[in-house]
Tab-separated table of C-alpha atoms in Angstrom:
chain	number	residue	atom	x	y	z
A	1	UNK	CA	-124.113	-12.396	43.022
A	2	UNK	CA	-125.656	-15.144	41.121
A	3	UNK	CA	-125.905	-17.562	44.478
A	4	UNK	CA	-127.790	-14.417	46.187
A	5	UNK	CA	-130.288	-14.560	43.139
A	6	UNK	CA	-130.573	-17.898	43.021
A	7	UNK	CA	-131.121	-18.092	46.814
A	8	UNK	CA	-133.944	-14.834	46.517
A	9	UNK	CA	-136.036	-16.721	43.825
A	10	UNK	CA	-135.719	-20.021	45.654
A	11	UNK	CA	-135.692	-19.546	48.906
A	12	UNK	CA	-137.878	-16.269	49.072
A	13	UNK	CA	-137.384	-13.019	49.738
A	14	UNK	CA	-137.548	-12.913	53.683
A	15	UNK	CA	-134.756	-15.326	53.629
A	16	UNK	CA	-132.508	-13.630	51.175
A	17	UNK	CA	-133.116	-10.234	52.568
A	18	UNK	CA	-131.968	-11.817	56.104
A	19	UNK	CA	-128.556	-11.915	54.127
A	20	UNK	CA	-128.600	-8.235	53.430
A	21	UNK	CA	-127.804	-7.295	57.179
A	22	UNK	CA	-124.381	-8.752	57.335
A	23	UNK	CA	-124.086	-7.289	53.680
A	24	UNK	CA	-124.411	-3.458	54.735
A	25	UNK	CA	-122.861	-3.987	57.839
A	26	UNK	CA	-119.980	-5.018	55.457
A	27	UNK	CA	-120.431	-1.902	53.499
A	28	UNK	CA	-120.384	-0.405	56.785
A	29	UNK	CA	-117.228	-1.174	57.836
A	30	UNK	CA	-114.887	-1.369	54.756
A	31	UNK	CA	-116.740	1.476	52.096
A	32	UNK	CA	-115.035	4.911	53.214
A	33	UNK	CA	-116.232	6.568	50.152
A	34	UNK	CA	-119.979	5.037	50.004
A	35	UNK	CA	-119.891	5.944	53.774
A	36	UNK	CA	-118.544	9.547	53.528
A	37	UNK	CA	-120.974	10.372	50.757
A	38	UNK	CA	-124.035	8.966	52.806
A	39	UNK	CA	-123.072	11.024	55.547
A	40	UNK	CA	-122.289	14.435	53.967
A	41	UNK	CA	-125.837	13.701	52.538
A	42	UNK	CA	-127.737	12.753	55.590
A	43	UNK	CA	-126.355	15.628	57.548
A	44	UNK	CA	-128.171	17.679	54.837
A	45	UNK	CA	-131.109	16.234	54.550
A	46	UNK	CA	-131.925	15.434	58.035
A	47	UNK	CA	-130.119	18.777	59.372
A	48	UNK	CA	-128.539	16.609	62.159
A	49	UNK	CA	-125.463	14.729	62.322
A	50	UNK	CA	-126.435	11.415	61.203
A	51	UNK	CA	-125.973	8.457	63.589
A	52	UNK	CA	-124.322	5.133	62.383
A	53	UNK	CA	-127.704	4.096	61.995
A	54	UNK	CA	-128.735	6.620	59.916
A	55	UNK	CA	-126.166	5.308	57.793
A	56	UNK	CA	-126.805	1.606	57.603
A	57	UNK	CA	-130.832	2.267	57.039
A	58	UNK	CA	-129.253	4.569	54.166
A	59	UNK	CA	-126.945	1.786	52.804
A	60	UNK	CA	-130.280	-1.264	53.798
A	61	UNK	CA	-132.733	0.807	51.703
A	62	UNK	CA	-130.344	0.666	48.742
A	63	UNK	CA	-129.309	-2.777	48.929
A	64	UNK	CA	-133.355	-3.314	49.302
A	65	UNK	CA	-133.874	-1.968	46.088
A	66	UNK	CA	-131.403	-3.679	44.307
A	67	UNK	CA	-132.030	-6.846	45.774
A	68	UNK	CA	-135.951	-6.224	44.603
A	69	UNK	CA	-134.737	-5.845	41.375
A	70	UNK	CA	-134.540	-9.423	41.394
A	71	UNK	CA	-137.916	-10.032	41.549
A	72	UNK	CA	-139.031	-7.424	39.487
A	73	UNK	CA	-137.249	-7.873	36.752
A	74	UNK	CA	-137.974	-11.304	36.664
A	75	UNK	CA	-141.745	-10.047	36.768
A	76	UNK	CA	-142.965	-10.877	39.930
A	77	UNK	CA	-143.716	-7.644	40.893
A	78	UNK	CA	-147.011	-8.500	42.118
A	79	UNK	CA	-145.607	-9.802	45.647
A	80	UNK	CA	-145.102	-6.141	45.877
A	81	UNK	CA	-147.476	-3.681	47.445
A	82	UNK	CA	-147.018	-0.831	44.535
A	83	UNK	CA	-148.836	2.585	44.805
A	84	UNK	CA	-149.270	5.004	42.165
A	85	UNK	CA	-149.856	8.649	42.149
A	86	UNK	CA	-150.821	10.754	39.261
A	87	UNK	CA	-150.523	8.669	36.699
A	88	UNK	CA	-153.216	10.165	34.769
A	89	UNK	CA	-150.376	12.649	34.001
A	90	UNK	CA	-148.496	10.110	31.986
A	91	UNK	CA	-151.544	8.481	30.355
A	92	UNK	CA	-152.841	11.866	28.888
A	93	UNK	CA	-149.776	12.349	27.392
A	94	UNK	CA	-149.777	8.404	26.310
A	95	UNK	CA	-153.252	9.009	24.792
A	96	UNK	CA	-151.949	12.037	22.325
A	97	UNK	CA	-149.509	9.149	20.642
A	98	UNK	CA	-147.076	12.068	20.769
A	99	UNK	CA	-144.166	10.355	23.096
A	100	UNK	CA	-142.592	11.419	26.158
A	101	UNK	CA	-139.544	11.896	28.730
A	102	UNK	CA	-140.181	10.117	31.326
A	103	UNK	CA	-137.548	11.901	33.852
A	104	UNK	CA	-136.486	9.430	36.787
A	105	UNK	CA	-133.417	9.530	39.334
A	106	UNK	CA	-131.011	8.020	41.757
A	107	UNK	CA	-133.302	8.451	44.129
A	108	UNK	CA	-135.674	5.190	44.738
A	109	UNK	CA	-135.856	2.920	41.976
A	110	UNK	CA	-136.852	2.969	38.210
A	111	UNK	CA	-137.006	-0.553	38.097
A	112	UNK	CA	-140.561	-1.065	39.850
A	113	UNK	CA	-142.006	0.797	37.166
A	114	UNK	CA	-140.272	-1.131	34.575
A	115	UNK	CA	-141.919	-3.990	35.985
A	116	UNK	CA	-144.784	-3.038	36.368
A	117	UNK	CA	-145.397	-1.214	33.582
A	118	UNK	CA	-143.863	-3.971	31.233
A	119	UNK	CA	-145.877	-6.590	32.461
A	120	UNK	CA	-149.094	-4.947	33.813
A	121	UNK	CA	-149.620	-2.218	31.576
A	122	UNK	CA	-148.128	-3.197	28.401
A	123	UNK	CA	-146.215	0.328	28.770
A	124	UNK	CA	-143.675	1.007	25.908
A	125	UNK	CA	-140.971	2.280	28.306
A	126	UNK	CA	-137.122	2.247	27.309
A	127	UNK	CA	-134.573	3.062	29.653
A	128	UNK	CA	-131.746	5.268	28.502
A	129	UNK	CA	-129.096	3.069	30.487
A	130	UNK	CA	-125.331	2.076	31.085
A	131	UNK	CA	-125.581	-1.753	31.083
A	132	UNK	CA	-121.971	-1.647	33.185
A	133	UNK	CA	-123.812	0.776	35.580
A	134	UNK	CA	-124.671	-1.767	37.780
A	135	UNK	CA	-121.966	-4.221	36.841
A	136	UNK	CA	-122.694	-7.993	36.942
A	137	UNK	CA	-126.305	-7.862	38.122
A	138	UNK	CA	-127.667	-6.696	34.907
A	139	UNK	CA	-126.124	-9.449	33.309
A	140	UNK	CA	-127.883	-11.872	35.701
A	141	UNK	CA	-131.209	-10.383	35.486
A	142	UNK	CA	-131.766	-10.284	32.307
A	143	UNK	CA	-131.104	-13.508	31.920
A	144	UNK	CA	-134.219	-13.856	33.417
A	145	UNK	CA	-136.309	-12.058	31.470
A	146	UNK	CA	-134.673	-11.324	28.138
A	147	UNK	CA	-137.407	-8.906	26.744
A	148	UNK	CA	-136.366	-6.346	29.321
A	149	UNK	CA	-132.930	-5.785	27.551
A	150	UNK	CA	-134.078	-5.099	24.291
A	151	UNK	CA	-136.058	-2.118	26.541
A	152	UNK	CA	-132.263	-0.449	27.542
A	153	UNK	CA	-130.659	1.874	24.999
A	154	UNK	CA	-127.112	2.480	26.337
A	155	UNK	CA	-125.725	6.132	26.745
A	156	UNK	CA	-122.809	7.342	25.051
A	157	UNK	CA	-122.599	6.294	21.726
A	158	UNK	CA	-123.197	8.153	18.105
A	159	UNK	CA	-126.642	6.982	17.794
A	160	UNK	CA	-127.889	6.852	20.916
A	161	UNK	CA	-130.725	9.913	20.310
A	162	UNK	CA	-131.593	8.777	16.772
A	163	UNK	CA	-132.811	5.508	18.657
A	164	UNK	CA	-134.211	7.447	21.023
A	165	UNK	CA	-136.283	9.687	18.409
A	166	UNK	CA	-137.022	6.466	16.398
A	167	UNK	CA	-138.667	5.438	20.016
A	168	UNK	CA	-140.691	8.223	20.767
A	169	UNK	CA	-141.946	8.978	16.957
A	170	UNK	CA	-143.740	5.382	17.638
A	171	UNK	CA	-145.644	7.328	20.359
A	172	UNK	CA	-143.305	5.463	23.073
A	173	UNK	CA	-141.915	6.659	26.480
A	174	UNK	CA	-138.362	7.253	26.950
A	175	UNK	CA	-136.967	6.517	30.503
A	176	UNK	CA	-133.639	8.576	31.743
A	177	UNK	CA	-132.416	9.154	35.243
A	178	UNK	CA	-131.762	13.395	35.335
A	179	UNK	CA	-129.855	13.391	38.545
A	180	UNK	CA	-126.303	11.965	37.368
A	181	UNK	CA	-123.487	13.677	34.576
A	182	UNK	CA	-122.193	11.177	32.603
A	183	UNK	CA	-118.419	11.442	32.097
A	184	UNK	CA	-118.005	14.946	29.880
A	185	UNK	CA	-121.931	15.316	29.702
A	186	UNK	CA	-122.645	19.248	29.717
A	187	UNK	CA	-124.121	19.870	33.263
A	188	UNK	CA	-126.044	22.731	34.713
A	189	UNK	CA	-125.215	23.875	38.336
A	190	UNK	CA	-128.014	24.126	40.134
A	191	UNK	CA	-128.692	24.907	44.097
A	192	UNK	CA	-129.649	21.334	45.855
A	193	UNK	CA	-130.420	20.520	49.378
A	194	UNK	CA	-128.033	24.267	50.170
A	195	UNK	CA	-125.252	23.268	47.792
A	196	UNK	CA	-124.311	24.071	44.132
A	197	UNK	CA	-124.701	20.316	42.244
A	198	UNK	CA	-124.540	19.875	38.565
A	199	UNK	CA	-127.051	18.251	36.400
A	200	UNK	CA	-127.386	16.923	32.881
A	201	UNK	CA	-128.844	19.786	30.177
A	202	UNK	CA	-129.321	16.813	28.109
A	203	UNK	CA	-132.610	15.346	28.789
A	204	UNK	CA	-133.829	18.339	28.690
A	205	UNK	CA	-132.263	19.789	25.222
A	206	UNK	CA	-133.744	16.505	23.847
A	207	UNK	CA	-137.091	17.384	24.878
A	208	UNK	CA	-136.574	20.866	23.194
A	209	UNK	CA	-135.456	19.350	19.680
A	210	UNK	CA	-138.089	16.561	19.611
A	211	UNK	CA	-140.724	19.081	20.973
A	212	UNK	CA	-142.118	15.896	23.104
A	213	UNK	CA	-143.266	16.998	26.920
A	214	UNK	CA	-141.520	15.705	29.839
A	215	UNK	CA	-143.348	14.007	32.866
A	216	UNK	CA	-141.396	13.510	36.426
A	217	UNK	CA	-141.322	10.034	38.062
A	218	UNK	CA	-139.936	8.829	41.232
A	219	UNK	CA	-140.405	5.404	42.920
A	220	UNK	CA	-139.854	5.599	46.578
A	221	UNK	CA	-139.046	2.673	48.441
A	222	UNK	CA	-140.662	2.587	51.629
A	223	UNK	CA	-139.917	-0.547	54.177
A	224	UNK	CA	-140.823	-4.086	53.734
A	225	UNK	CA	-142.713	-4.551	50.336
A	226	UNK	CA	-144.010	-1.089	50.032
A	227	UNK	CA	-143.261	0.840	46.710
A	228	UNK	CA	-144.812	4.580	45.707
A	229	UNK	CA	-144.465	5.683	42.697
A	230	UNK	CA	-145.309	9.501	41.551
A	231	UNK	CA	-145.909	10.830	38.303
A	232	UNK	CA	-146.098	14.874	37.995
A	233	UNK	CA	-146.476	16.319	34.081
A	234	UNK	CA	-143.053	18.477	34.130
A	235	UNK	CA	-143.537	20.456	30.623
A	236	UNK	CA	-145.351	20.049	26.987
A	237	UNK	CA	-142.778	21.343	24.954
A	238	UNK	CA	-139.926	23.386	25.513
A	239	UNK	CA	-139.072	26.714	23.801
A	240	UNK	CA	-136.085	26.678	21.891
A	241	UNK	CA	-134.257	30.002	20.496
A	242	UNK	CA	-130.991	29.029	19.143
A	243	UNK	CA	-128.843	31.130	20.777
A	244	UNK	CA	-130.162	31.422	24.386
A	245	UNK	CA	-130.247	27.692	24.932
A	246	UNK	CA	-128.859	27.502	28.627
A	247	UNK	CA	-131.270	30.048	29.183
A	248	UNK	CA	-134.329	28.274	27.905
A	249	UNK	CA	-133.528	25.377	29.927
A	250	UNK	CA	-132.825	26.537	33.032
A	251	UNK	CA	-136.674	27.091	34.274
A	252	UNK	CA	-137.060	23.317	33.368
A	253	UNK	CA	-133.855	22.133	35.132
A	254	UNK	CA	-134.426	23.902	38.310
A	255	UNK	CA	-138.151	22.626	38.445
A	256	UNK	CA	-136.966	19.427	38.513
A	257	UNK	CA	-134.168	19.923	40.813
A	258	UNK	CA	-136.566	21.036	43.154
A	259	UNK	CA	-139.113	18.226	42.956
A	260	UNK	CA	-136.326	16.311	43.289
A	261	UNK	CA	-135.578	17.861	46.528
A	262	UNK	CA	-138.694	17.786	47.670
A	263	UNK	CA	-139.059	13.698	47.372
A	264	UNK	CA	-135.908	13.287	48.896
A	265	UNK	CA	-137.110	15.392	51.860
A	266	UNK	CA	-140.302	12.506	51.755
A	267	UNK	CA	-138.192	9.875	51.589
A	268	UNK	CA	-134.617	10.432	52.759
A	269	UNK	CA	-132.919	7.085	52.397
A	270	UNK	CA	-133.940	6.931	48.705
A	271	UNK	CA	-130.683	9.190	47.793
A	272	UNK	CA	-128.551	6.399	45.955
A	273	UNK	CA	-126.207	8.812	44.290
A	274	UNK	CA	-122.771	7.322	46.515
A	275	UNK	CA	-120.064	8.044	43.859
A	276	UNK	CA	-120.740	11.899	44.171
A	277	UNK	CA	-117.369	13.713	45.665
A	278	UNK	CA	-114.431	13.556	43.524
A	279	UNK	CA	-117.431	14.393	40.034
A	280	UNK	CA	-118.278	17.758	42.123
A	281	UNK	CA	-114.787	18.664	42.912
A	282	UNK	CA	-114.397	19.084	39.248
A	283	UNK	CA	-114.400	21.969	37.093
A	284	UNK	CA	-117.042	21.944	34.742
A	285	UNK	CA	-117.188	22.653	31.043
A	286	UNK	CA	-118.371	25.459	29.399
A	287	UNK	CA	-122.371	25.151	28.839
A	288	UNK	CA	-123.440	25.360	25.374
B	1	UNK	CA	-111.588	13.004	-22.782
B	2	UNK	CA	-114.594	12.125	-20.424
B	3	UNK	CA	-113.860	10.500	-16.882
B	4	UNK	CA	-115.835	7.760	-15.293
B	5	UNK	CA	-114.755	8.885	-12.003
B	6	UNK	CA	-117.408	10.381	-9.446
B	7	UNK	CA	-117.812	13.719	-9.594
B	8	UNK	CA	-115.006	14.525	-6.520
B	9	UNK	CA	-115.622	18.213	-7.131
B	10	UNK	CA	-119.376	18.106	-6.154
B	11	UNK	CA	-118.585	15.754	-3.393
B	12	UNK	CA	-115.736	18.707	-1.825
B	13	UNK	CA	-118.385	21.260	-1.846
B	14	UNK	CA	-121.403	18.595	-0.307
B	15	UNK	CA	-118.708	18.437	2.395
B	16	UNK	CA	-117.703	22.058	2.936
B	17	UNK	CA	-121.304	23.338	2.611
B	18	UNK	CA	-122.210	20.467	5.621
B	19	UNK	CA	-119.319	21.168	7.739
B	20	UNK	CA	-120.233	24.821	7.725
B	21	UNK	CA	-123.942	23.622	8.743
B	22	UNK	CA	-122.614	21.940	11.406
B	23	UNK	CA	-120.145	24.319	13.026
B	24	UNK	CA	-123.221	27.245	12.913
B	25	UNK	CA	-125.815	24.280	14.253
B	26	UNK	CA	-123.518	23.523	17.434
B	27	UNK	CA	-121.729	26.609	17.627
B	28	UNK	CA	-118.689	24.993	17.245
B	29	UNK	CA	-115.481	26.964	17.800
B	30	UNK	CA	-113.637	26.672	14.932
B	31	UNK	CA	-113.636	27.378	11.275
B	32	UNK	CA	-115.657	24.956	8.957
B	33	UNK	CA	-112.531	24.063	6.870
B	34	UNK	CA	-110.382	22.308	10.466
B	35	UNK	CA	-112.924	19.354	10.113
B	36	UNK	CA	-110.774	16.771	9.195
B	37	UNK	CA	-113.353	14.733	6.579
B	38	UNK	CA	-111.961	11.726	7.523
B	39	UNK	CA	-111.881	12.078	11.186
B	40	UNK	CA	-114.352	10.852	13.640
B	41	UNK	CA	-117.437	13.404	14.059
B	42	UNK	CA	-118.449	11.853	17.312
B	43	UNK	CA	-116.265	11.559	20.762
B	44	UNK	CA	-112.582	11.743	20.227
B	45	UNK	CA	-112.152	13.251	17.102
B	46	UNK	CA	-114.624	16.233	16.670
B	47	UNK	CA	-115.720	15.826	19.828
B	48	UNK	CA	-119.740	15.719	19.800
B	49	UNK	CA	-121.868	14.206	22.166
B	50	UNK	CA	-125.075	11.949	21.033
B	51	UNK	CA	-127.614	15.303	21.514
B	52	UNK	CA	-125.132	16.815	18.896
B	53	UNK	CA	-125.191	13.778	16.427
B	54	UNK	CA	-129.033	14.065	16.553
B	55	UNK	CA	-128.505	17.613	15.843
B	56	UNK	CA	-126.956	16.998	13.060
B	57	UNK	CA	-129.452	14.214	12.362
B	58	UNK	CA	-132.409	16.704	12.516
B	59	UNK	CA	-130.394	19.493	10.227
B	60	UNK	CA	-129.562	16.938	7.422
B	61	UNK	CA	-133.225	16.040	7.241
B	62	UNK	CA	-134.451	19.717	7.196
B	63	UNK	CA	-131.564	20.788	4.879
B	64	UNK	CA	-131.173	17.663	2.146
B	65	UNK	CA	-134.264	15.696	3.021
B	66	UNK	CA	-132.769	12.576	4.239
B	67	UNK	CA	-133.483	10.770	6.852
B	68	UNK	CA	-130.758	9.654	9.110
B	69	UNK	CA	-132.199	6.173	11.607
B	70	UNK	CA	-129.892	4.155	13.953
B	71	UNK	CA	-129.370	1.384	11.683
B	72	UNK	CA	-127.541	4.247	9.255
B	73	UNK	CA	-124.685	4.918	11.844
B	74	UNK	CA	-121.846	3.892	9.409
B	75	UNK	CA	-122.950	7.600	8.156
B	76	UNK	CA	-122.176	9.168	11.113
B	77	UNK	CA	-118.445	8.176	11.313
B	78	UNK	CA	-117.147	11.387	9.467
B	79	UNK	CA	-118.063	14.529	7.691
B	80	UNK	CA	-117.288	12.473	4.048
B	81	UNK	CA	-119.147	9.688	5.375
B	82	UNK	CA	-122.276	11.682	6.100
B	83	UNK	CA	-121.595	13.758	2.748
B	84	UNK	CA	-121.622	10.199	0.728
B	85	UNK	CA	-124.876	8.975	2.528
B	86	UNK	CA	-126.668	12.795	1.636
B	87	UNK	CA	-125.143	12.519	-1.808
B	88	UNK	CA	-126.954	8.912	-2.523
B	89	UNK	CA	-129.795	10.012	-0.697
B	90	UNK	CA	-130.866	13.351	-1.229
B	91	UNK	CA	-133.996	14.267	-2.474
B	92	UNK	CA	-133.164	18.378	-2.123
């Protein structure tokens, strides 16, 4: 991992990115699960069987992204050709000092607005992240650029929201991908892409006890050094009645889920959820 | 004869009064009395997720006027941790 960084920030990125080939084609042969959950996905998305092609463009877009990450979190972004929609969304909501969700996913990458937004914009953006998520990369990459790790709040821990509120009382934005249930995290099944799929209630109670609003992004990687990045204002505040919290949620949950669906349907090889089966064959716990 | 002690008795009912605040709050299925004071509030032992914690958090502020930040999560470990940290702290 470190060589391929070292050899993507000295030797550029054309030359590194000629390595990722025989990397998916590795993927290709020897990840059954990876491979099984790309294809159960494809087959939904592009209402076909998907060809073995299908699959390694799947597998090249994510290994794209990651590899990028290199780059961007080492803040040269700029050798990227980024376009933004709708930001204005975000910036209203940054100009009432108030706070805000930002609501990402699996599907694209988060990281290009990191970047961007760290370096360009002089955005306040934490991410709400597992550092172990994506093993020993992070620990590379930050190496790089150290002032992007004290922008992660792991997941998970007592006082993981009371950072968070701390964070968005100063009138900053609060990063967290909706799309994947940590561990015993209370879910919400929801209909996605024809299938029942669980996702988190919990960026979305958060929103409801901190009364901040919640604004959608999604960064869709599309070939060669092409990013887009969409920002859509979700909700201002959420109602909350005590006992009909599910209930209260559920508009908000499905809204997304449905946005969601409709980015993946722009940008199909953006879905980098691969560790999906055995979570869904689970039962899942009462909601609250 | 007068003890130096701290009042334990106060303390006991700090505790029982929050642990009943805390099973209506989350809705908890049990009876405010099974909290073990000692045990953990968060994962394992009680059971409560983060979004709980800062339930809790946001209740304790409302309720006793003290305000619970990241760098106080030693007061988070258990109900008679939290009860010592609103007992120094209160201002209600």
């Amino acid at each position: 991992m470190r060589l391929l960084v070292f050899i993507t920030l000295w030797a550029g990125r054309p030359v590194a990115r000629g390595l990722l080939y025989p990397i998916c084609s590795y993927f290709l042969l020897f990840s059954g699960g990876a491979q099984r959950t790309s294809r159960e996905y494809l087959r939904r998305i592009l209402q076909r069987p998907p060809s073995w092609k299908d699959v390694f463009r799947h597998f090249h877009a994510f290994a794209s992204t990651i590899h990028d990450r290199v780059y961007l979190l080492s803040g040269r972004h700029r050798y990227f050709d980024i376009r933004t929609e709708g930001a204005a969304a975000l910036q209203a909501v940054l100009a009432q000092k108030r706070g805000c969700i930002l609501l990402g996913s699996h599907l694209g990458s988060f990281e290009v607005l990191r970047a961007q937004g760290m370096f360009d914009h002089n955005l306040p953006i934490t991410v709400i992240m597992h550092e172990a998520a994506a093993s020993n990369l992070n620990g590379v990459l930050h190496g790089l650029r150290p002032e992007i790790r004290d922008r992660i709040i792991p997941p998970g821990t007592a006082d993981t929201m009371l950072a968070v509120k701390e964070r968005l009382e100063r009138g900053e934005i609060v990063g967290i991908l909706g799309d994947r249930l940590f561990n015993e995290e209370k879910g919400m099944a929801c209909e996605f892409l024809g299938q029942s799929r669980r996702f988190p209630e919990g960026p979305f109670l958060l929103a409801a006890l901190l009364q901040v609003p919640i604004v959608l992004f999604f960064g869709l990687y599309q070939g060669g050094r092409r990013y887009n990045l969409y920002f859509e204002p979700l909700v201002d505040h959420i109602e909350m009645s005590s006992d009909r919290r599910s209930d209260m949620l559920r508009p908000w949950i499905e809204r997304y889920v449905s946005r969601l669906e409709h980015y993946c349907r722009l940008s199909p090889y953006n879905w980098f959820n691969f560790y999906e089966l055995a979570e869904h064959a689970r039962p899942s716990r009462p909601a609250v | 004869m007068a003890s130096s002690q701290p009042d334990t008795s106060a303390d006991d009912a700090l505790e029982q009064e929050l642990a009943s605040l805390i099973v209506e709050a989350l809705r908890l299925e049990i009876l405010p009395g099974q909290i073990d004071p000692q045990s953990a509030l968060f994962g394992e032992g009680l059971g409560l997720d983060s979004i709980d914690m800062l339930e809790i958090a946001l209740l304790v502020s409302k309720r006793y006027g003290v305000e619970l930040r990241s760098e106080n999560k030693a007061a988070l470990a258990s109900l008679r941790a939290l009860a010592d940290h609103i007992g120094r702290h209160r201002i209600r």
